[in-house]
């Protein structure tokens, strides 16, 4: 069972994830232990037991959580002000309350803001990349060609790709896929099946949805988006 809270720019998941294969998030993420510690291995390194960790977008890693619960807070892809990250006190109790459904709504939003600060007004420092990122986020279900995005930004496709990765740590295509996964979770919260939600969000079929889930989250969608899970969409 998982409990997932969706905001337009953030996603909080509290669940028993077990073993999570090597993957890389498309957004910066904070990982918190709810029960004891969890095992984290960054690519090229050994496993270590940690209580919490900040992972920038694109950092390849795998997890060994066993039966312990873990909280994962994904931030909006783009500017992450590390100066806003607050020293964590009381996260275990708060995340247990989230898992049990006892902490939600404005109170939960306040708790998240206290951890990472308010949402950034811009996704990128370069206004052209910021606009391109917002364009992708607003039309993730479309397959906008890179050339179209580059033309709108007044850049060559290769230059847009370079600046996008430099500013956000990911490619335009990765951001589009990330937004589609967000949309899948939102649609599941409204009662749609995984298959239907994936198609409506822009995935060609269930295989493509499953591949994207494993690539960005290290698990299959059924591990967290099942009938026993609770998905909450916040304004």
PDB file of C-alpha atoms in Angstrom:
ATOM      1  CA  UNK A   1       0.000   0.000   0.000  1.00  0.00           C
ATOM      2  CA  UNK A   2       1.210   3.488  -0.826  1.00  0.00           C
ATOM      3  CA  UNK A   3      -0.053   6.938  -0.055  1.00  0.00           C
ATOM      4  CA  UNK A   4       0.695   9.512  -2.740  1.00  0.00           C
ATOM      5  CA  UNK A   5       0.066  13.262  -2.587  1.00  0.00           C
ATOM      6  CA  UNK A   6       0.181  15.219  -5.844  1.00  0.00           C
ATOM      7  CA  UNK A   7       0.626  18.958  -6.175  1.00  0.00           C
ATOM      8  CA  UNK A   8       1.219  20.678  -9.509  1.00  0.00           C
ATOM      9  CA  UNK A   9       4.938  20.918  -8.768  1.00  0.00           C
ATOM     10  CA  UNK A  10       5.613  18.259  -6.113  1.00  0.00           C
ATOM     11  CA  UNK A  11       4.891  14.626  -5.354  1.00  0.00           C
ATOM     12  CA  UNK A  12       5.121  12.981  -1.935  1.00  0.00           C
ATOM     13  CA  UNK A  13       5.011   9.198  -1.724  1.00  0.00           C
ATOM     14  CA  UNK A  14       5.093   7.171   1.492  1.00  0.00           C
ATOM     15  CA  UNK A  15       5.242   3.423   0.942  1.00  0.00           C
ATOM     16  CA  UNK A  16       7.012   0.139   1.498  1.00  0.00           C
ATOM     17  CA  UNK A  17       9.108  -0.018  -1.657  1.00  0.00           C
ATOM     18  CA  UNK A  18      11.305  -3.019  -0.874  1.00  0.00           C
ATOM     19  CA  UNK A  19      14.117  -3.334  -3.398  1.00  0.00           C
ATOM     20  CA  UNK A  20      14.251  -0.573  -6.005  1.00  0.00           C
ATOM     21  CA  UNK A  21      16.400  -1.137  -9.092  1.00  0.00           C
ATOM     22  CA  UNK A  22      18.985   1.322 -10.406  1.00  0.00           C
ATOM     23  CA  UNK A  23      17.247   4.390 -11.825  1.00  0.00           C
ATOM     24  CA  UNK A  24      17.456   8.186 -12.028  1.00  0.00           C
ATOM     25  CA  UNK A  25      14.737  10.662 -11.138  1.00  0.00           C
ATOM     26  CA  UNK A  26      13.807  13.419 -13.567  1.00  0.00           C
ATOM     27  CA  UNK A  27      13.419  15.807 -10.634  1.00  0.00           C
ATOM     28  CA  UNK A  28      15.339  16.603  -7.450  1.00  0.00           C
ATOM     29  CA  UNK A  29      14.159  14.400  -4.589  1.00  0.00           C
ATOM     30  CA  UNK A  30      14.390  14.138  -0.817  1.00  0.00           C
ATOM     31  CA  UNK A  31      14.258  10.630   0.631  1.00  0.00           C
ATOM     32  CA  UNK A  32      13.356  10.084   4.282  1.00  0.00           C
ATOM     33  CA  UNK A  33      13.443   6.901   6.354  1.00  0.00           C
ATOM     34  CA  UNK A  34      10.184   6.277   8.212  1.00  0.00           C
ATOM     35  CA  UNK A  35      11.260   3.055   9.943  1.00  0.00           C
ATOM     36  CA  UNK A  36      14.936   2.784  10.869  1.00  0.00           C
ATOM     37  CA  UNK A  37      17.275   3.333   7.916  1.00  0.00           C
ATOM     38  CA  UNK A  38      17.280   2.300   4.271  1.00  0.00           C
ATOM     39  CA  UNK A  39      20.048   1.156   1.972  1.00  0.00           C
ATOM     40  CA  UNK A  40      21.185   3.557  -0.763  1.00  0.00           C
ATOM     41  CA  UNK A  41      23.721   2.865  -3.479  1.00  0.00           C
ATOM     42  CA  UNK A  42      24.799   5.564  -5.890  1.00  0.00           C
ATOM     43  CA  UNK A  43      26.075   4.333  -9.242  1.00  0.00           C
ATOM     44  CA  UNK A  44      29.706   3.272  -8.939  1.00  0.00           C
ATOM     45  CA  UNK A  45      29.601   3.115  -5.133  1.00  0.00           C
ATOM     46  CA  UNK A  46      28.699   0.664  -2.386  1.00  0.00           C
ATOM     47  CA  UNK A  47      25.485   0.482  -0.403  1.00  0.00           C
ATOM     48  CA  UNK A  48      25.279   2.613   2.722  1.00  0.00           C
ATOM     49  CA  UNK A  49      22.589   2.887   5.394  1.00  0.00           C
ATOM     50  CA  UNK A  50      21.037   6.364   5.530  1.00  0.00           C
ATOM     51  CA  UNK A  51      18.156   8.119   7.250  1.00  0.00           C
ATOM     52  CA  UNK A  52      17.673  10.838   4.670  1.00  0.00           C
ATOM     53  CA  UNK A  53      19.328  12.033   1.490  1.00  0.00           C
ATOM     54  CA  UNK A  54      18.922  14.677  -1.200  1.00  0.00           C
ATOM     55  CA  UNK A  55      19.316  13.435  -4.773  1.00  0.00           C
ATOM     56  CA  UNK A  56      19.631  15.877  -7.690  1.00  0.00           C
ATOM     57  CA  UNK A  57      17.866  15.102 -10.951  1.00  0.00           C
ATOM     58  CA  UNK A  58      19.715  12.488 -12.960  1.00  0.00           C
ATOM     59  CA  UNK A  59      21.555  10.899 -10.011  1.00  0.00           C
ATOM     60  CA  UNK A  60      21.475   7.153 -10.683  1.00  0.00           C
ATOM     61  CA  UNK A  61      20.857   5.072  -7.572  1.00  0.00           C
ATOM     62  CA  UNK A  62      19.163   1.995  -6.168  1.00  0.00           C
ATOM     63  CA  UNK A  63      17.469   1.332  -2.839  1.00  0.00           C
ATOM     64  CA  UNK A  64      17.178  -1.565  -0.418  1.00  0.00           C
ATOM     65  CA  UNK A  65      14.315  -0.744   1.933  1.00  0.00           C
ATOM     66  CA  UNK A  66      13.299  -4.301   2.897  1.00  0.00           C
ATOM     67  CA  UNK A  67       9.911  -4.016   4.665  1.00  0.00           C
ATOM     68  CA  UNK A  68      10.578  -0.510   5.972  1.00  0.00           C
ATOM     69  CA  UNK A  69       8.532   2.470   4.879  1.00  0.00           C
ATOM     70  CA  UNK A  70      10.196   5.359   3.085  1.00  0.00           C
ATOM     71  CA  UNK A  71       9.062   8.860   2.173  1.00  0.00           C
ATOM     72  CA  UNK A  72      10.075  10.289  -1.212  1.00  0.00           C
ATOM     73  CA  UNK A  73       9.447  13.955  -1.961  1.00  0.00           C
ATOM     74  CA  UNK A  74       9.968  14.850  -5.621  1.00  0.00           C
ATOM     75  CA  UNK A  75      10.360  18.551  -6.323  1.00  0.00           C
ATOM     76  CA  UNK A  76       9.643  20.336  -9.584  1.00  0.00           C
ATOM     77  CA  UNK A  77      12.341  19.680 -12.204  1.00  0.00           C
ATOM     78  CA  UNK A  78      14.494  22.767 -12.390  1.00  0.00           C
ATOM     79  CA  UNK A  79      15.842  25.217  -9.868  1.00  0.00           C
ATOM     80  CA  UNK A  80      16.273  23.618  -6.447  1.00  0.00           C
ATOM     81  CA  UNK A  81      17.393  26.093  -3.793  1.00  0.00           C
ATOM     82  CA  UNK A  82      19.378  23.908  -1.423  1.00  0.00           C
ATOM     83  CA  UNK A  83      19.480  26.799   1.011  1.00  0.00           C
ATOM     84  CA  UNK A  84      15.786  26.227   1.663  1.00  0.00           C
ATOM     85  CA  UNK A  85      16.272  22.647   2.834  1.00  0.00           C
ATOM     86  CA  UNK A  86      15.568  22.609   6.541  1.00  0.00           C
ATOM     87  CA  UNK A  87      17.389  20.330   9.009  1.00  0.00           C
ATOM     88  CA  UNK A  88      14.957  17.444   9.461  1.00  0.00           C
ATOM     89  CA  UNK A  89      13.360  16.956  12.849  1.00  0.00           C
ATOM     90  CA  UNK A  90      10.237  14.944  13.413  1.00  0.00           C
ATOM     91  CA  UNK A  91      10.036  13.621   9.852  1.00  0.00           C
ATOM     92  CA  UNK A  92       9.388  10.063  10.986  1.00  0.00           C
ATOM     93  CA  UNK A  93       6.323  10.970  13.012  1.00  0.00           C
ATOM     94  CA  UNK A  94       4.968  13.215  10.262  1.00  0.00           C
ATOM     95  CA  UNK A  95       5.470  10.610   7.530  1.00  0.00           C
ATOM     96  CA  UNK A  96       3.873   7.907   9.658  1.00  0.00           C
ATOM     97  CA  UNK A  97       0.878  10.215   9.992  1.00  0.00           C
ATOM     98  CA  UNK A  98       0.856  10.706   6.202  1.00  0.00           C
ATOM     99  CA  UNK A  99       0.966   6.936   5.674  1.00  0.00           C
ATOM    100  CA  UNK A 100      -1.971   6.451   8.042  1.00  0.00           C
ATOM    101  CA  UNK A 101      -3.938   9.260   6.408  1.00  0.00           C
ATOM    102  CA  UNK A 102      -3.799  11.449   9.506  1.00  0.00           C
ATOM    103  CA  UNK A 103      -1.813  14.305   7.949  1.00  0.00           C
ATOM    104  CA  UNK A 104      -3.205  15.820   4.751  1.00  0.00           C
ATOM    105  CA  UNK A 105      -4.591  18.988   3.181  1.00  0.00           C
ATOM    106  CA  UNK A 106      -3.190  22.419   4.051  1.00  0.00           C
ATOM    107  CA  UNK A 107      -1.419  21.018   7.106  1.00  0.00           C
ATOM    108  CA  UNK A 108       0.566  18.608   4.935  1.00  0.00           C
ATOM    109  CA  UNK A 109       1.326  21.338   2.388  1.00  0.00           C
ATOM    110  CA  UNK A 110       2.660  23.450   5.241  1.00  0.00           C
ATOM    111  CA  UNK A 111       4.859  20.594   6.414  1.00  0.00           C
ATOM    112  CA  UNK A 112       6.285  20.151   2.906  1.00  0.00           C
ATOM    113  CA  UNK A 113       6.960  23.886   2.546  1.00  0.00           C
ATOM    114  CA  UNK A 114       8.745  23.836   5.899  1.00  0.00           C
ATOM    115  CA  UNK A 115      11.047  21.114   4.563  1.00  0.00           C
ATOM    116  CA  UNK A 116      11.947  22.615   1.190  1.00  0.00           C
ATOM    117  CA  UNK A 117      10.619  26.157   1.095  1.00  0.00           C
ATOM    118  CA  UNK A 118       7.906  27.533  -1.214  1.00  0.00           C
ATOM    119  CA  UNK A 119       7.721  26.423  -4.860  1.00  0.00           C
ATOM    120  CA  UNK A 120      10.165  28.356  -7.083  1.00  0.00           C
ATOM    121  CA  UNK A 121       8.585  30.894  -9.409  1.00  0.00           C
ATOM    122  CA  UNK A 122      10.799  29.798 -12.264  1.00  0.00           C
ATOM    123  CA  UNK A 123      11.987  26.376 -13.395  1.00  0.00           C
ATOM    124  CA  UNK A 124      15.188  27.724 -14.951  1.00  0.00           C
ATOM    125  CA  UNK A 125      17.323  30.839 -14.654  1.00  0.00           C
ATOM    126  CA  UNK A 126      17.386  31.250 -18.441  1.00  0.00           C
ATOM    127  CA  UNK A 127      13.975  32.639 -19.388  1.00  0.00           C
ATOM    128  CA  UNK A 128      14.031  30.755 -22.706  1.00  0.00           C
ATOM    129  CA  UNK A 129      14.505  27.422 -20.950  1.00  0.00           C
ATOM    130  CA  UNK A 130      11.930  28.347 -18.334  1.00  0.00           C
ATOM    131  CA  UNK A 131       9.359  28.987 -21.067  1.00  0.00           C
ATOM    132  CA  UNK A 132      10.242  25.767 -22.877  1.00  0.00           C
ATOM    133  CA  UNK A 133       9.902  23.767 -19.649  1.00  0.00           C
ATOM    134  CA  UNK A 134       6.504  25.284 -18.933  1.00  0.00           C
ATOM    135  CA  UNK A 135       5.400  24.615 -22.498  1.00  0.00           C
ATOM    136  CA  UNK A 136       6.293  20.948 -22.087  1.00  0.00           C
ATOM    137  CA  UNK A 137       4.592  20.717 -18.695  1.00  0.00           C
ATOM    138  CA  UNK A 138       1.382  22.228 -20.045  1.00  0.00           C
ATOM    139  CA  UNK A 139       1.201  19.922 -23.081  1.00  0.00           C
ATOM    140  CA  UNK A 140       2.931  16.754 -21.925  1.00  0.00           C
ATOM    141  CA  UNK A 141       0.379  14.543 -23.677  1.00  0.00           C
ATOM    142  CA  UNK A 142       1.524  15.956 -27.032  1.00  0.00           C
ATOM    143  CA  UNK A 143       4.677  14.899 -28.824  1.00  0.00           C
ATOM    144  CA  UNK A 144       5.997  18.387 -29.484  1.00  0.00           C
ATOM    145  CA  UNK A 145       9.085  18.068 -31.719  1.00  0.00           C
ATOM    146  CA  UNK A 146      12.339  19.382 -30.297  1.00  0.00           C
ATOM    147  CA  UNK A 147      12.592  21.594 -33.385  1.00  0.00           C
ATOM    148  CA  UNK A 148       9.292  23.279 -32.492  1.00  0.00           C
ATOM    149  CA  UNK A 149      10.404  24.005 -28.939  1.00  0.00           C
ATOM    150  CA  UNK A 150      13.750  25.286 -30.200  1.00  0.00           C
ATOM    151  CA  UNK A 151      12.102  27.550 -32.766  1.00  0.00           C
ATOM    152  CA  UNK A 152       9.811  29.034 -30.108  1.00  0.00           C
ATOM    153  CA  UNK A 153      12.854  29.674 -27.905  1.00  0.00           C
ATOM    154  CA  UNK A 154      14.886  31.186 -30.737  1.00  0.00           C
ATOM    155  CA  UNK A 155      17.552  28.499 -30.410  1.00  0.00           C
ATOM    156  CA  UNK A 156      18.874  25.617 -32.457  1.00  0.00           C
ATOM    157  CA  UNK A 157      17.672  22.177 -31.312  1.00  0.00           C
ATOM    158  CA  UNK A 158      21.159  21.202 -30.143  1.00  0.00           C
ATOM    159  CA  UNK A 159      21.579  24.449 -28.191  1.00  0.00           C
ATOM    160  CA  UNK A 160      18.175  24.044 -26.552  1.00  0.00           C
ATOM    161  CA  UNK A 161      19.054  20.484 -25.572  1.00  0.00           C
ATOM    162  CA  UNK A 162      22.384  21.609 -24.108  1.00  0.00           C
ATOM    163  CA  UNK A 163      20.934  24.515 -22.117  1.00  0.00           C
ATOM    164  CA  UNK A 164      17.992  22.420 -20.948  1.00  0.00           C
ATOM    165  CA  UNK A 165      20.266  19.782 -19.469  1.00  0.00           C
ATOM    166  CA  UNK A 166      22.572  22.443 -18.050  1.00  0.00           C
ATOM    167  CA  UNK A 167      19.701  24.242 -16.293  1.00  0.00           C
ATOM    168  CA  UNK A 168      17.420  21.354 -15.311  1.00  0.00           C
ATOM    169  CA  UNK A 169      19.718  18.345 -15.318  1.00  0.00           C
ATOM    170  CA  UNK A 170      17.441  16.475 -17.751  1.00  0.00           C
ATOM    171  CA  UNK A 171      16.386  16.597 -21.399  1.00  0.00           C
ATOM    172  CA  UNK A 172      13.098  17.989 -22.766  1.00  0.00           C
ATOM    173  CA  UNK A 173      11.972  14.439 -23.491  1.00  0.00           C
ATOM    174  CA  UNK A 174      12.661  13.326 -19.930  1.00  0.00           C
ATOM    175  CA  UNK A 175      10.662  16.250 -18.563  1.00  0.00           C
ATOM    176  CA  UNK A 176       7.740  15.354 -20.826  1.00  0.00           C
ATOM    177  CA  UNK A 177       7.804  11.745 -19.633  1.00  0.00           C
ATOM    178  CA  UNK A 178       7.988  12.884 -16.012  1.00  0.00           C
ATOM    179  CA  UNK A 179       4.922  15.081 -16.450  1.00  0.00           C
ATOM    180  CA  UNK A 180       3.102  12.190 -18.096  1.00  0.00           C
ATOM    181  CA  UNK A 181       3.790   9.973 -15.094  1.00  0.00           C
ATOM    182  CA  UNK A 182       2.365  12.723 -12.894  1.00  0.00           C
ATOM    183  CA  UNK A 183      -0.749  12.776 -15.074  1.00  0.00           C
ATOM    184  CA  UNK A 184      -1.099   8.991 -14.862  1.00  0.00           C
ATOM    185  CA  UNK A 185      -1.176   9.162 -11.066  1.00  0.00           C
ATOM    186  CA  UNK A 186      -3.743  11.961 -11.172  1.00  0.00           C
ATOM    187  CA  UNK A 187      -6.021   9.983 -13.476  1.00  0.00           C
ATOM    188  CA  UNK A 188      -5.712   6.851 -11.338  1.00  0.00           C
ATOM    189  CA  UNK A 189      -6.852   8.950  -8.367  1.00  0.00           C
ATOM    190  CA  UNK A 190     -10.031   9.677 -10.336  1.00  0.00           C
ATOM    191  CA  UNK A 191     -10.755   5.994 -10.815  1.00  0.00           C
ATOM    192  CA  UNK A 192      -9.212   5.263 -14.212  1.00  0.00           C
ATOM    193  CA  UNK A 193      -7.361   2.001 -14.779  1.00  0.00           C
ATOM    194  CA  UNK A 194      -3.604   2.122 -15.190  1.00  0.00           C
ATOM    195  CA  UNK A 195      -3.925   1.193 -18.849  1.00  0.00           C
ATOM    196  CA  UNK A 196      -6.495   3.887 -19.579  1.00  0.00           C
ATOM    197  CA  UNK A 197      -4.632   6.507 -17.553  1.00  0.00           C
ATOM    198  CA  UNK A 198      -1.423   5.746 -19.433  1.00  0.00           C
ATOM    199  CA  UNK A 199      -3.066   6.096 -22.828  1.00  0.00           C
ATOM    200  CA  UNK A 200      -4.782   9.363 -21.894  1.00  0.00           C
ATOM    201  CA  UNK A 201      -1.505  10.753 -20.536  1.00  0.00           C
ATOM    202  CA  UNK A 202       0.265  10.126 -23.837  1.00  0.00           C
ATOM    203  CA  UNK A 203       1.894   6.706 -23.467  1.00  0.00           C
ATOM    204  CA  UNK A 204       1.531   4.491 -26.538  1.00  0.00           C
ATOM    205  CA  UNK A 205       0.711   1.382 -24.501  1.00  0.00           C
ATOM    206  CA  UNK A 206       1.132  -0.304 -21.113  1.00  0.00           C
ATOM    207  CA  UNK A 207       4.628  -1.490 -22.007  1.00  0.00           C
ATOM    208  CA  UNK A 208       5.825   2.087 -22.587  1.00  0.00           C
ATOM    209  CA  UNK A 209       4.229   3.203 -19.309  1.00  0.00           C
ATOM    210  CA  UNK A 210       5.884   0.375 -17.392  1.00  0.00           C
ATOM    211  CA  UNK A 211       9.257   1.114 -19.011  1.00  0.00           C
ATOM    212  CA  UNK A 212       9.024   4.809 -18.082  1.00  0.00           C
ATOM    213  CA  UNK A 213       8.066   3.944 -14.500  1.00  0.00           C
ATOM    214  CA  UNK A 214      11.028   1.617 -14.115  1.00  0.00           C
ATOM    215  CA  UNK A 215      13.418   4.084 -15.731  1.00  0.00           C
ATOM    216  CA  UNK A 216      12.444   7.040 -13.550  1.00  0.00           C
ATOM    217  CA  UNK A 217      11.317   5.301 -10.348  1.00  0.00           C
ATOM    218  CA  UNK A 218      12.954   1.880 -10.447  1.00  0.00           C
ATOM    219  CA  UNK A 219       9.692  -0.016  -9.906  1.00  0.00           C
ATOM    220  CA  UNK A 220       6.645  -1.108 -11.869  1.00  0.00           C
ATOM    221  CA  UNK A 221       3.556   1.159 -11.715  1.00  0.00           C
ATOM    222  CA  UNK A 222       1.537  -1.588 -10.027  1.00  0.00           C
ATOM    223  CA  UNK A 223       3.860  -1.387  -6.997  1.00  0.00           C
ATOM    224  CA  UNK A 224       2.406   1.976  -5.987  1.00  0.00           C
ATOM    225  CA  UNK A 225      -0.674   2.574  -8.144  1.00  0.00           C
ATOM    226  CA  UNK A 226      -2.908  -0.289  -7.021  1.00  0.00           C
ATOM    227  CA  UNK A 227      -6.411  -0.494  -5.589  1.00  0.00           C
ATOM    228  CA  UNK A 228      -4.954  -0.551  -2.095  1.00  0.00           C
ATOM    229  CA  UNK A 229      -3.079   2.703  -2.630  1.00  0.00           C
ATOM    230  CA  UNK A 230      -4.400   6.169  -1.920  1.00  0.00           C
ATOM    231  CA  UNK A 231      -3.672   9.010  -4.345  1.00  0.00           C
ATOM    232  CA  UNK A 232      -4.610  12.525  -3.257  1.00  0.00           C
ATOM    233  CA  UNK A 233      -4.592  15.466  -5.670  1.00  0.00           C
ATOM    234  CA  UNK A 234      -4.064  18.893  -4.125  1.00  0.00           C
ATOM    235  CA  UNK A 235      -4.897  22.236  -5.759  1.00  0.00           C
TER     236      UNK A 235
END
